[in-house]
Short mmCIF file of C-alpha atoms in Angstrom, two decimals:
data_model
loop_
_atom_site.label_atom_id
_atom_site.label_comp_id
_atom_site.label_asym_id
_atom_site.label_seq_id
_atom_site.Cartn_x
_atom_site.Cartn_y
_atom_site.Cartn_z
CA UNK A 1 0.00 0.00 0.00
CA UNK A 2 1.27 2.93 -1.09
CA UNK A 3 -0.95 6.27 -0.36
CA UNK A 4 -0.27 9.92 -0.60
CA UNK A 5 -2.56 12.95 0.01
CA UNK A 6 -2.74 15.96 -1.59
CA UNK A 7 -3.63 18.23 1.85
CA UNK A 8 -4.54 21.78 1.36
CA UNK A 9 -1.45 23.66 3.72
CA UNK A 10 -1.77 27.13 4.69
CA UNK A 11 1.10 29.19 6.45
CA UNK A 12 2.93 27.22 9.72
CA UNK A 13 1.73 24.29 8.16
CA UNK A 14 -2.10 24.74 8.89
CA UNK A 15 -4.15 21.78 7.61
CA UNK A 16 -7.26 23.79 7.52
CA UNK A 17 -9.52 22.10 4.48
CA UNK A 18 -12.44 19.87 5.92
CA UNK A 19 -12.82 17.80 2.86
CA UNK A 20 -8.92 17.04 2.94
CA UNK A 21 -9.40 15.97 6.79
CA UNK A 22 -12.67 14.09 5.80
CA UNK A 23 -10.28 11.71 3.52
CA UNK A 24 -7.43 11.73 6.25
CA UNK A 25 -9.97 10.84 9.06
CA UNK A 26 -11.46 8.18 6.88
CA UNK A 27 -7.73 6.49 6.41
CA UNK A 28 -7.21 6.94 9.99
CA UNK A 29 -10.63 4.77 10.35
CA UNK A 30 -9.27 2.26 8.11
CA UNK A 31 -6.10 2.18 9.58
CA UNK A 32 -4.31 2.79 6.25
CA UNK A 33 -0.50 4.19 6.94
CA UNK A 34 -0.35 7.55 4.36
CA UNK A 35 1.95 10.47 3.49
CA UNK A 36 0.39 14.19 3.02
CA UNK A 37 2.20 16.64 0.68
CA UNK A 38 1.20 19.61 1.83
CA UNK A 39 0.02 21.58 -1.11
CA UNK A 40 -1.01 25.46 -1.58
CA UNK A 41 -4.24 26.33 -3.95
CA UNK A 42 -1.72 27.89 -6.58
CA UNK A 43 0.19 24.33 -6.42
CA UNK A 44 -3.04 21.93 -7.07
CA UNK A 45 -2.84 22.56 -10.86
CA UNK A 46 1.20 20.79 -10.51
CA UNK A 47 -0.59 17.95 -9.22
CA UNK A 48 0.07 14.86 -11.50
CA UNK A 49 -0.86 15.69 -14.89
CA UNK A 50 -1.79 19.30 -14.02
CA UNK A 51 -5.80 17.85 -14.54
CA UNK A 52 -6.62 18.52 -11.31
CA UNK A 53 -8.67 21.45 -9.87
CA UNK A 54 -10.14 20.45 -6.75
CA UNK A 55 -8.65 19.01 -3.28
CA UNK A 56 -8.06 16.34 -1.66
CA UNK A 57 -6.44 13.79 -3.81
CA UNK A 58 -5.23 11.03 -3.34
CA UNK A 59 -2.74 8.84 -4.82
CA UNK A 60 -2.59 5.28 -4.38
CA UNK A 61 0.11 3.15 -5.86
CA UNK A 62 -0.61 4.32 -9.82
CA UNK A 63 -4.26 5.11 -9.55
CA UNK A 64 -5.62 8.73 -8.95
CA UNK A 65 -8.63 9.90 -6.92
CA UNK A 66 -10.20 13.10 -6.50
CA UNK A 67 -13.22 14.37 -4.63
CA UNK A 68 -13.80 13.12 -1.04
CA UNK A 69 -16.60 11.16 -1.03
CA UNK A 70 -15.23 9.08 -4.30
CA UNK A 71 -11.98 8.63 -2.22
CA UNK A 72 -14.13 7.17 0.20
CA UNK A 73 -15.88 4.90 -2.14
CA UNK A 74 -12.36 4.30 -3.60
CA UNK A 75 -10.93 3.25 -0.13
CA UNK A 76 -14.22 1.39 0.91
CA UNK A 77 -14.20 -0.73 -2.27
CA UNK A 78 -10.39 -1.32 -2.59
CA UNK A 79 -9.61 -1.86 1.29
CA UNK A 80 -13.11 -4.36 1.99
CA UNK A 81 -11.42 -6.13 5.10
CA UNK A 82 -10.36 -2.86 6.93
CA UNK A 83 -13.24 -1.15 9.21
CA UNK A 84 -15.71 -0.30 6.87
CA UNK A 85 -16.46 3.65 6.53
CA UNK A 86 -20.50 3.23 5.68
CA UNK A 87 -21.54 -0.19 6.94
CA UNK A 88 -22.86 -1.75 4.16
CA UNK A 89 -24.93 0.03 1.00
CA UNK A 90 -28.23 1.35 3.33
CA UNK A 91 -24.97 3.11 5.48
CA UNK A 92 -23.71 4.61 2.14
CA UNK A 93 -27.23 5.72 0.74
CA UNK A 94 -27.97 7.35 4.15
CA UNK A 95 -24.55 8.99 4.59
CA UNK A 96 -25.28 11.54 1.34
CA UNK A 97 -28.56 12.91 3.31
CA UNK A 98 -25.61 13.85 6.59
CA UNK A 99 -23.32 15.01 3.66
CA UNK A 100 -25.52 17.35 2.36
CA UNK A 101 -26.50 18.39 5.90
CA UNK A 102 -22.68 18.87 7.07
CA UNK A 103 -22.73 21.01 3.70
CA UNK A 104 -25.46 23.09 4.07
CA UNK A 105 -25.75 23.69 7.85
CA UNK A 106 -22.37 23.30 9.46
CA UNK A 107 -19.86 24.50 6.22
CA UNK A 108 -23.01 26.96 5.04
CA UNK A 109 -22.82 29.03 8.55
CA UNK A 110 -19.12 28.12 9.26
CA UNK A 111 -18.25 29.89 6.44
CA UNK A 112 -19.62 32.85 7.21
CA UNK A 113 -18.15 33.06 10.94
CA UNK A 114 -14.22 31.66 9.41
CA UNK A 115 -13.53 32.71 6.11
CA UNK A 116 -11.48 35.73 6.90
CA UNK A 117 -9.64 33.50 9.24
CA UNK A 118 -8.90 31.15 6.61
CA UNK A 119 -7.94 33.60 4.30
CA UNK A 120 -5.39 35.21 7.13
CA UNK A 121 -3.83 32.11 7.17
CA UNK A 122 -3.04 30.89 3.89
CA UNK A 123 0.55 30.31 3.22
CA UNK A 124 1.26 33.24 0.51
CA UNK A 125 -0.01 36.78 -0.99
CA UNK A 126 -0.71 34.73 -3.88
CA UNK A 127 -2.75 32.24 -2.16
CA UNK A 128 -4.13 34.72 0.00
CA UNK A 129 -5.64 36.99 -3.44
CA UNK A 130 -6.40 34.03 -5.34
CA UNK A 131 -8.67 32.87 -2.38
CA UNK A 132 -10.36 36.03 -1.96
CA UNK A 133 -11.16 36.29 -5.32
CA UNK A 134 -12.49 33.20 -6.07
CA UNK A 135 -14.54 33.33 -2.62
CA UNK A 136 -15.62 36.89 -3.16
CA UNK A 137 -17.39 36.24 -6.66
CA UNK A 138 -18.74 32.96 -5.06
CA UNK A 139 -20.65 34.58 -2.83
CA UNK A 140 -20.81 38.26 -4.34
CA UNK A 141 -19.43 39.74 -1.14
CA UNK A 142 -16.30 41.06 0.76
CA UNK A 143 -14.82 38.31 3.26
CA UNK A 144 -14.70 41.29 5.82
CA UNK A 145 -18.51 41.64 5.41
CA UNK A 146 -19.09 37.93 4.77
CA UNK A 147 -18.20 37.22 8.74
CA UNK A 148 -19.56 40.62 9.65
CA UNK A 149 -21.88 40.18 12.74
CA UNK A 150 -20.70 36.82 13.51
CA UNK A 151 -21.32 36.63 17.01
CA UNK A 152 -24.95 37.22 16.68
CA UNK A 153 -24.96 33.97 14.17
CA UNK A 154 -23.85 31.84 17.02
CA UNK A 155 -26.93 31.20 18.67
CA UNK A 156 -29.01 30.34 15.27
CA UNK A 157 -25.29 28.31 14.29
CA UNK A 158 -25.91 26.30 18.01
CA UNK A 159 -29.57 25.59 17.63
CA UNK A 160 -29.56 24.46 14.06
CA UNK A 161 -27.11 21.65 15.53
CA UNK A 162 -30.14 20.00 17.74
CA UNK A 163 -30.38 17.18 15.20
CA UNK A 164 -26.92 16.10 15.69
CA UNK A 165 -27.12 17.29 19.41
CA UNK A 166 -29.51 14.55 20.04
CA UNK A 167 -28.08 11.85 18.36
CA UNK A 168 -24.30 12.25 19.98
CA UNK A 169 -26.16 12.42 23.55
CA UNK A 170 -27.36 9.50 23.34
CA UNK A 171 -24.85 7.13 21.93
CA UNK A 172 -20.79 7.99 20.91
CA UNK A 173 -21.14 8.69 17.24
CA UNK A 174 -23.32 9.23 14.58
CA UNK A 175 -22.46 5.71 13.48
CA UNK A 176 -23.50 4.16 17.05
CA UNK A 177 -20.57 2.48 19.15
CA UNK A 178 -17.83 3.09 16.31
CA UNK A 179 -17.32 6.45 14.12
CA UNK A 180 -18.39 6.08 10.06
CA UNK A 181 -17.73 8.04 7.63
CA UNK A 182 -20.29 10.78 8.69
CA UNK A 183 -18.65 11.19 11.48
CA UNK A 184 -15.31 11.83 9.65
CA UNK A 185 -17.77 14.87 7.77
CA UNK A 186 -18.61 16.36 10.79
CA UNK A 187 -15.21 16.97 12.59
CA UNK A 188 -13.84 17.63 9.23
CA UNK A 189 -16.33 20.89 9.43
CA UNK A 190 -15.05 21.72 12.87
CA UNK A 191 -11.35 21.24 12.03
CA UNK A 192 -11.72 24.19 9.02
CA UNK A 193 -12.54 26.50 12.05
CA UNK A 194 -10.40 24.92 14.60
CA UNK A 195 -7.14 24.85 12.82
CA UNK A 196 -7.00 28.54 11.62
CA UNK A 197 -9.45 30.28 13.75
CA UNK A 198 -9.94 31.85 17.26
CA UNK A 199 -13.43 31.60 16.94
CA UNK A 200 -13.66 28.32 17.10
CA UNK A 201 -13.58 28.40 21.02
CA UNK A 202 -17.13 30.07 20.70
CA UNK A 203 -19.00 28.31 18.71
CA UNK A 204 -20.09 25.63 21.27
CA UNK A 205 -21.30 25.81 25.10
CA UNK A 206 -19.15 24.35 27.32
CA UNK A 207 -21.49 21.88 28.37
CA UNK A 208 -22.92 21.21 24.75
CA UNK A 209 -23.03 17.10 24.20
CA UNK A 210 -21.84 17.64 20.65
CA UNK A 211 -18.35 19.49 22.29
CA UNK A 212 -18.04 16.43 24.03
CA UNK A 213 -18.75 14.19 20.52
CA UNK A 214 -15.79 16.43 19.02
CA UNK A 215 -13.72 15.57 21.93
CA UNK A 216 -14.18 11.63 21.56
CA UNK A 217 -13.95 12.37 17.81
CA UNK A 218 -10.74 14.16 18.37
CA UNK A 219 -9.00 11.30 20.93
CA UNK A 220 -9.88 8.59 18.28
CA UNK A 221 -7.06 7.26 16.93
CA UNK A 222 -4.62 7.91 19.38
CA UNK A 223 -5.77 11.78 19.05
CA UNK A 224 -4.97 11.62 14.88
CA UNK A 225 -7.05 15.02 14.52
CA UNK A 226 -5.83 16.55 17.63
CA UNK A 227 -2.06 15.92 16.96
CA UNK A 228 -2.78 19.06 14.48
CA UNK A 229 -2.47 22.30 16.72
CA UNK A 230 -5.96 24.34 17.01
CA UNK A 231 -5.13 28.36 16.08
CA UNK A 232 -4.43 29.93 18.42
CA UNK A 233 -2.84 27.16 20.36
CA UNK B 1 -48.75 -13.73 9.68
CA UNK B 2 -51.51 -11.86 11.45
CA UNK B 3 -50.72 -8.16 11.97
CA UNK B 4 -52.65 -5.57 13.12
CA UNK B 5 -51.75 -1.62 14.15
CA UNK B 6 -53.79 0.59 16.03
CA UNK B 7 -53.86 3.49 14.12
CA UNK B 8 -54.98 7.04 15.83
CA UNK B 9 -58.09 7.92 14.27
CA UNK B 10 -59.54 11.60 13.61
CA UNK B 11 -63.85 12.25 12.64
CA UNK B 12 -64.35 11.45 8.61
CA UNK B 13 -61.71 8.07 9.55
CA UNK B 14 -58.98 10.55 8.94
CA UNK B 15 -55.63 8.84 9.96
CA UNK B 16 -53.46 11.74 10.63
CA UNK B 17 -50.32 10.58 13.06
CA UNK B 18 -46.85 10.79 11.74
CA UNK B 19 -45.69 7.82 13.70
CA UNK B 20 -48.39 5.64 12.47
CA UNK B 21 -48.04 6.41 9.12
CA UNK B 22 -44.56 5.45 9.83
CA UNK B 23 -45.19 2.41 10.59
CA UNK B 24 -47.90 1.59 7.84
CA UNK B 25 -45.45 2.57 5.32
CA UNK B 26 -42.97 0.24 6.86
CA UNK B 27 -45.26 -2.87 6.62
CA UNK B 28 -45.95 -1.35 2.80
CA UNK B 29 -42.58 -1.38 1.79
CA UNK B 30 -42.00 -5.23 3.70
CA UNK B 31 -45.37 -6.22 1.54
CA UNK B 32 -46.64 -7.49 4.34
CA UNK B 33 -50.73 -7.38 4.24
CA UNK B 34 -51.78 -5.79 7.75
CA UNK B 35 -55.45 -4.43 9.50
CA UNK B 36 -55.52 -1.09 11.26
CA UNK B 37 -57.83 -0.89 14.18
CA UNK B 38 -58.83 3.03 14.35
CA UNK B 39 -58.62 4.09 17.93
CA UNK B 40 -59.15 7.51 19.31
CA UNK B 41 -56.66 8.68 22.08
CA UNK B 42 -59.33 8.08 24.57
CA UNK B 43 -59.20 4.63 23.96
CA UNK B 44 -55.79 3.94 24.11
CA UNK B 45 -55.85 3.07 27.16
CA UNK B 46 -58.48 -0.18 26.06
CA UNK B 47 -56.09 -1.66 23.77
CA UNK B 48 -54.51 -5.15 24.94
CA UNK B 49 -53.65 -5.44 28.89
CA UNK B 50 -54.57 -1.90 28.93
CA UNK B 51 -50.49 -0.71 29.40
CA UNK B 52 -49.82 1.21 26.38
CA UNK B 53 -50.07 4.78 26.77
CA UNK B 54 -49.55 5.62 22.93
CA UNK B 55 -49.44 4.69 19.79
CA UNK B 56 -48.40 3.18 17.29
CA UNK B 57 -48.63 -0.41 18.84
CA UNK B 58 -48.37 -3.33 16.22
CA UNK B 59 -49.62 -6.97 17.18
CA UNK B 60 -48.15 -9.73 15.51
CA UNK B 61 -49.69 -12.71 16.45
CA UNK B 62 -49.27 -13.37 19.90
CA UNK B 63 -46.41 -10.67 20.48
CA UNK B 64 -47.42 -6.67 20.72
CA UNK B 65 -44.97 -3.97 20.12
CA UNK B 66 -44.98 -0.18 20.55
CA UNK B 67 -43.28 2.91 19.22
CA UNK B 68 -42.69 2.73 15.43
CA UNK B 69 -39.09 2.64 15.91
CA UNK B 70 -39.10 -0.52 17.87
CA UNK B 71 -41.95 -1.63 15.57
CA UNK B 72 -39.47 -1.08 12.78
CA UNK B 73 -36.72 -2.83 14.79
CA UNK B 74 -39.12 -5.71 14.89
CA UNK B 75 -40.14 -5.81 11.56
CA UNK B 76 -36.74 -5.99 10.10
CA UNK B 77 -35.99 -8.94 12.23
CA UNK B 78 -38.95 -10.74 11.80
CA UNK B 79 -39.43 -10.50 8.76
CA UNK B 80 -35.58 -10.48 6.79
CA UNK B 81 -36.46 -12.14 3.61
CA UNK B 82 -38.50 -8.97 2.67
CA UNK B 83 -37.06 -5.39 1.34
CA UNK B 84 -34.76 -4.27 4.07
CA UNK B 85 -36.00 -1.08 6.01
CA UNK B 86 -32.40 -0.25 6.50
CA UNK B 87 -29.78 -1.96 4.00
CA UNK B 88 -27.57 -2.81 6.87
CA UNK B 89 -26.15 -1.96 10.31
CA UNK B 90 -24.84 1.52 9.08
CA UNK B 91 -28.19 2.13 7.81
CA UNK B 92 -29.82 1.44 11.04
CA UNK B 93 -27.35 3.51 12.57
CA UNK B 94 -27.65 6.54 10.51
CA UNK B 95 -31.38 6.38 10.52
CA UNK B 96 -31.20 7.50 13.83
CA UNK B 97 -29.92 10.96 13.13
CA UNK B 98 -32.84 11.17 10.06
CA UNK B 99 -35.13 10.66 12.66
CA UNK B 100 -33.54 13.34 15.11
CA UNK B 101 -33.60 15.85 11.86
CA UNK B 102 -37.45 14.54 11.24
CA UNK B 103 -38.33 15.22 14.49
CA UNK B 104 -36.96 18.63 14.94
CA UNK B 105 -36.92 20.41 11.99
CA UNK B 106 -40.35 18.47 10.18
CA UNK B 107 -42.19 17.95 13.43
CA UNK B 108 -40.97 20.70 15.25
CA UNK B 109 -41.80 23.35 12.58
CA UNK B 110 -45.19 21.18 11.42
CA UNK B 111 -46.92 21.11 14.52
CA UNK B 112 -46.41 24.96 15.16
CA UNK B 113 -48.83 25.20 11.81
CA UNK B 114 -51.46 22.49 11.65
CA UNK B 115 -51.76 21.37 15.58
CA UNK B 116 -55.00 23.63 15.48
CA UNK B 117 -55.82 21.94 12.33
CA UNK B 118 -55.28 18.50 14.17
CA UNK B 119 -57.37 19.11 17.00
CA UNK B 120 -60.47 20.55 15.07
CA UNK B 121 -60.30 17.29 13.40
CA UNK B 122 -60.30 14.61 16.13
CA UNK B 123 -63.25 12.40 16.95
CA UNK B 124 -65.17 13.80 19.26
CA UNK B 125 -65.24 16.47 22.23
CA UNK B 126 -63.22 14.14 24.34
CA UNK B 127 -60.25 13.66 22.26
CA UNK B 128 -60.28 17.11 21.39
CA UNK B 129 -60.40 18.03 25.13
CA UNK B 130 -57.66 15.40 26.31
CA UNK B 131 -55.31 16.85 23.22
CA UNK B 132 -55.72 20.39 23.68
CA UNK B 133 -55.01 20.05 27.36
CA UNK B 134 -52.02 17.59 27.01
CA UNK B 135 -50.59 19.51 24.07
CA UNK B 136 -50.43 22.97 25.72
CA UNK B 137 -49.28 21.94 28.38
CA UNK B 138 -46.25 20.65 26.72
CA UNK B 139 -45.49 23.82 25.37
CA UNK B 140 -47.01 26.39 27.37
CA UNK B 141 -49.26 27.96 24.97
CA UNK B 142 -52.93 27.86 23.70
CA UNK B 143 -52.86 25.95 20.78
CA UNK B 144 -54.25 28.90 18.80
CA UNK B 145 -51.41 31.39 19.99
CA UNK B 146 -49.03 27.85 18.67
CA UNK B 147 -50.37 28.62 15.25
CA UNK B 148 -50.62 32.07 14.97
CA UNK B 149 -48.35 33.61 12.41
CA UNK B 150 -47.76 30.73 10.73
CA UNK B 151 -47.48 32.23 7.28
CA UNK B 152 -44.52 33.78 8.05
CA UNK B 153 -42.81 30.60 8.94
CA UNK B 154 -43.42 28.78 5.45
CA UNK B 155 -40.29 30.88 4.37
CA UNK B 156 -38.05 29.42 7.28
CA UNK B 157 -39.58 25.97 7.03
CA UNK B 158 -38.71 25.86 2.94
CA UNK B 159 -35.26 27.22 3.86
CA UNK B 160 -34.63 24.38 6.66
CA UNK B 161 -35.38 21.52 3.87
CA UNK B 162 -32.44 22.42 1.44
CA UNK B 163 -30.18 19.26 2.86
CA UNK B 164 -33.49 16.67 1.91
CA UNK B 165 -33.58 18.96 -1.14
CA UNK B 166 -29.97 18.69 -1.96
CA UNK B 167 -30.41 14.47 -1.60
CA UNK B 168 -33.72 14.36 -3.85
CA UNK B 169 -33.03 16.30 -6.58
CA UNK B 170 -30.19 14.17 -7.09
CA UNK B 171 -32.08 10.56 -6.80
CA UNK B 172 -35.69 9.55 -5.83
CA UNK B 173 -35.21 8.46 -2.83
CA UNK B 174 -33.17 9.01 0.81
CA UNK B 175 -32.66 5.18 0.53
CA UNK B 176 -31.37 6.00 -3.30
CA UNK B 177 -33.02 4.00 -6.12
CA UNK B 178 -35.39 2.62 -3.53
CA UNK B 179 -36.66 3.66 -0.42
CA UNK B 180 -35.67 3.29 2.95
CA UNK B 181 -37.39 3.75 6.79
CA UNK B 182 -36.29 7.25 6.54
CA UNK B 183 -38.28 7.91 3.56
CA UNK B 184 -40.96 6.28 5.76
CA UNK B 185 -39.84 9.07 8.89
CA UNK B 186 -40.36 12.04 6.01
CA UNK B 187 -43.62 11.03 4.58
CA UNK B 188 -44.65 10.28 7.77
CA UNK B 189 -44.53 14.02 8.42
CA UNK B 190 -45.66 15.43 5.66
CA UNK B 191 -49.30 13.09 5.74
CA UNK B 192 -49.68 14.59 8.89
CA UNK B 193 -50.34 17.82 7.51
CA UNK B 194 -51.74 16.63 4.61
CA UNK B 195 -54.23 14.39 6.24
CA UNK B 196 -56.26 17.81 8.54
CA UNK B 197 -54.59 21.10 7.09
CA UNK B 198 -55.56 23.35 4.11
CA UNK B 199 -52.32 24.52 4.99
CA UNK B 200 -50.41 21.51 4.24
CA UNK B 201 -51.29 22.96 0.41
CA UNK B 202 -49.26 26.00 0.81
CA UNK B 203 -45.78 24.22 2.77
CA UNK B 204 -43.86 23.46 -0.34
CA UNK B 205 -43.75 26.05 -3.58
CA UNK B 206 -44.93 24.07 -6.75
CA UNK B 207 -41.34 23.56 -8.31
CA UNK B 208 -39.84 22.58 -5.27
CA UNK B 209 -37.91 19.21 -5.39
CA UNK B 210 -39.44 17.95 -2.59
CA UNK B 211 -42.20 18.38 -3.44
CA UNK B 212 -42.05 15.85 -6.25
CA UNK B 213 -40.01 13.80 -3.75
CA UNK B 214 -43.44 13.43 -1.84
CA UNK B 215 -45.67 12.56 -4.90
CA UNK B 216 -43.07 9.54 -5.15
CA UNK B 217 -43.85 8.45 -2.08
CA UNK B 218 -47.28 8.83 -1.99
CA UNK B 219 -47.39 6.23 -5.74
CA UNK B 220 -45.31 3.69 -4.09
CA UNK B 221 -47.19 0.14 -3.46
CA UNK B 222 -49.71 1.05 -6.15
CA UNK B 223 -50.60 4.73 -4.27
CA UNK B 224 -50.84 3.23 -1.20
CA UNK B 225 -50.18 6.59 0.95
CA UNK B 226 -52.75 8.66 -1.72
CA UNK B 227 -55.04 6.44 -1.31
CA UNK B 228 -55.59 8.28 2.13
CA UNK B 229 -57.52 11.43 0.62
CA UNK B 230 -56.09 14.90 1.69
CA UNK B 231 -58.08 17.37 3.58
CA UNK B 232 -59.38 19.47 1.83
CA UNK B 233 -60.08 16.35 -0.81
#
């Protein structure tokens, strides 16, 4: 087995991208040894043959993968006697509804309380206008006023996590006893704030059940997400 | 196989309860041929041994079960040579946090705009008193003050479906090419509405996704779920 990741890197070595620490998490699950190459967005286009545009991907032995959740499938199919990530096909069907969840409510309102702190901490002024750019046509506004007012979005961001809240207070992880791969999505979200931003302390009560999820989330592993610093440390 | 469900029953035979319907559409989708007994809440209390204090409660031959998730549990044991409710342990396990979503975000927003609705179609003065007094008690608020304004909240409610909009435009079903429990958990809902409520006319804008999401559900097993007429008819 021979797999390296493409991880997004900002300055001081900040893994900050949630999809890239979906994939990591997800090799951590299956217990897969892996290198990273820490890569900057103005590098992903040297990737390979230069096709790529997106992160994370992944290279194992001659074959190429890009996109998350087809690295998943990719690592699911190709490594069937390792811990599975979905639990058989009802697991993988059911995983795209908390995919498109993590999307829409955690990265949709993380995004607008982080960005600026991403930006901040990308490794380069050429990283740093290329990501402004591309984020400031996305969503036809400055990143100062995208995370304007972002302390009054943490009570909406809190209470839009009752769903998950519920779950994770009554049993470890979303997938029961043992973490799946929607699990992997979820700290992957929280990572993206916790690695580059201050913030991130706020955005959960101290005695919220899904802080303590993130904790057990974090330990798993031997504490594989939490060997990476949170910002500021 | 003998089943029968007690199913909570409204004036006109209108079977509005989300948990019921759950449970119906369950034993659809096994193809398992079942009699509903329709019981008012007041009576409850008369079914079996005279210990079950809601419903649903399924008995299958000699054995009674209650609460549609443990009626689901039950199903899919008893009965593994038919369609699988949930494709698998990881689908089991992931079910769980549909079900957390259904409950908050469909239930929570739903009863806030057809509870009224509910209670003006119940059986009798009895079950209209015994619901209107258990039901505001629970949340601290005549049931017409629970209602009021709920025009306004279409707009939030349409907003808070976007990650079960994201999943169905995509493919017909949460359970993919088929469906699954939790497409049982989100019709479920939505009949609940539809069964009592002019209003469940107005929850969904005519090009929405989910919309046609929810006519899928209501043709599967030859219309089964339409065959239940909506109020107004």
């Amino acid at each position: 087995v021979s797999l390296t990741l493409y991880d997004l890197v900002g300055r001081d070595d900040r893994r900050f991208s949630p999809t890239c620490w979906r994939v990591k998490l997800a090799l951590a699950h299956k217990g897969l040894p892996f290198t990273t190459v820490p890569t900057r967005f103005l590098d992903i286009r040297k990737i390979g043959d230069g096709g790529f545009k997106t992160m994370p991907t992944l290279r194992d032995g001659e074959r190429w993968v890009t996109d998350s959740d087809a690295i998943a499938d990719h690592l699911e199919a190709a490594y069937p006697d390792r811990s599975s990530l979905f639990g058989g096909p009802g697991g993988r069907t059911l995983a795209e509804f908390v995919r498109q969840w993590v999307q829409v409510v955690l990265h949709g309102q993380l995004a607008r309380m982080v960005l600026l702190d991403i930006h901040d901490h990308l490794a380069n002024a050429a990283d740093q206008a290329y990501f402004r750019k591309s984020r400031e046509a996305q969503l036809e506004s400055r990143l100062e006023e995208v995370v304007a007012g972002r302390d009054e979005r943490v009570g909406p961001f809190r209470a839009s996590l009752e769903p998950l809240r519920q779950v994770v207070r009554s049993r470890p992880f979303l997938g029961g006893d043992a973490p799946l791969y929607p699990d992997c999505m979820v700290l992957g979200a929280f990572q993206w704030a916790r690695s580059v931003s201050p913030f991130a302390q706020r955005l959960l009560a101290a005695d919220d059940p899904v802080r303590a999820y993130l904790e057990r989330l974090l330990d798993l592993h031997d504490g594989f997400a939490r060997s990476t610093p949170a910002y500021p440390p």
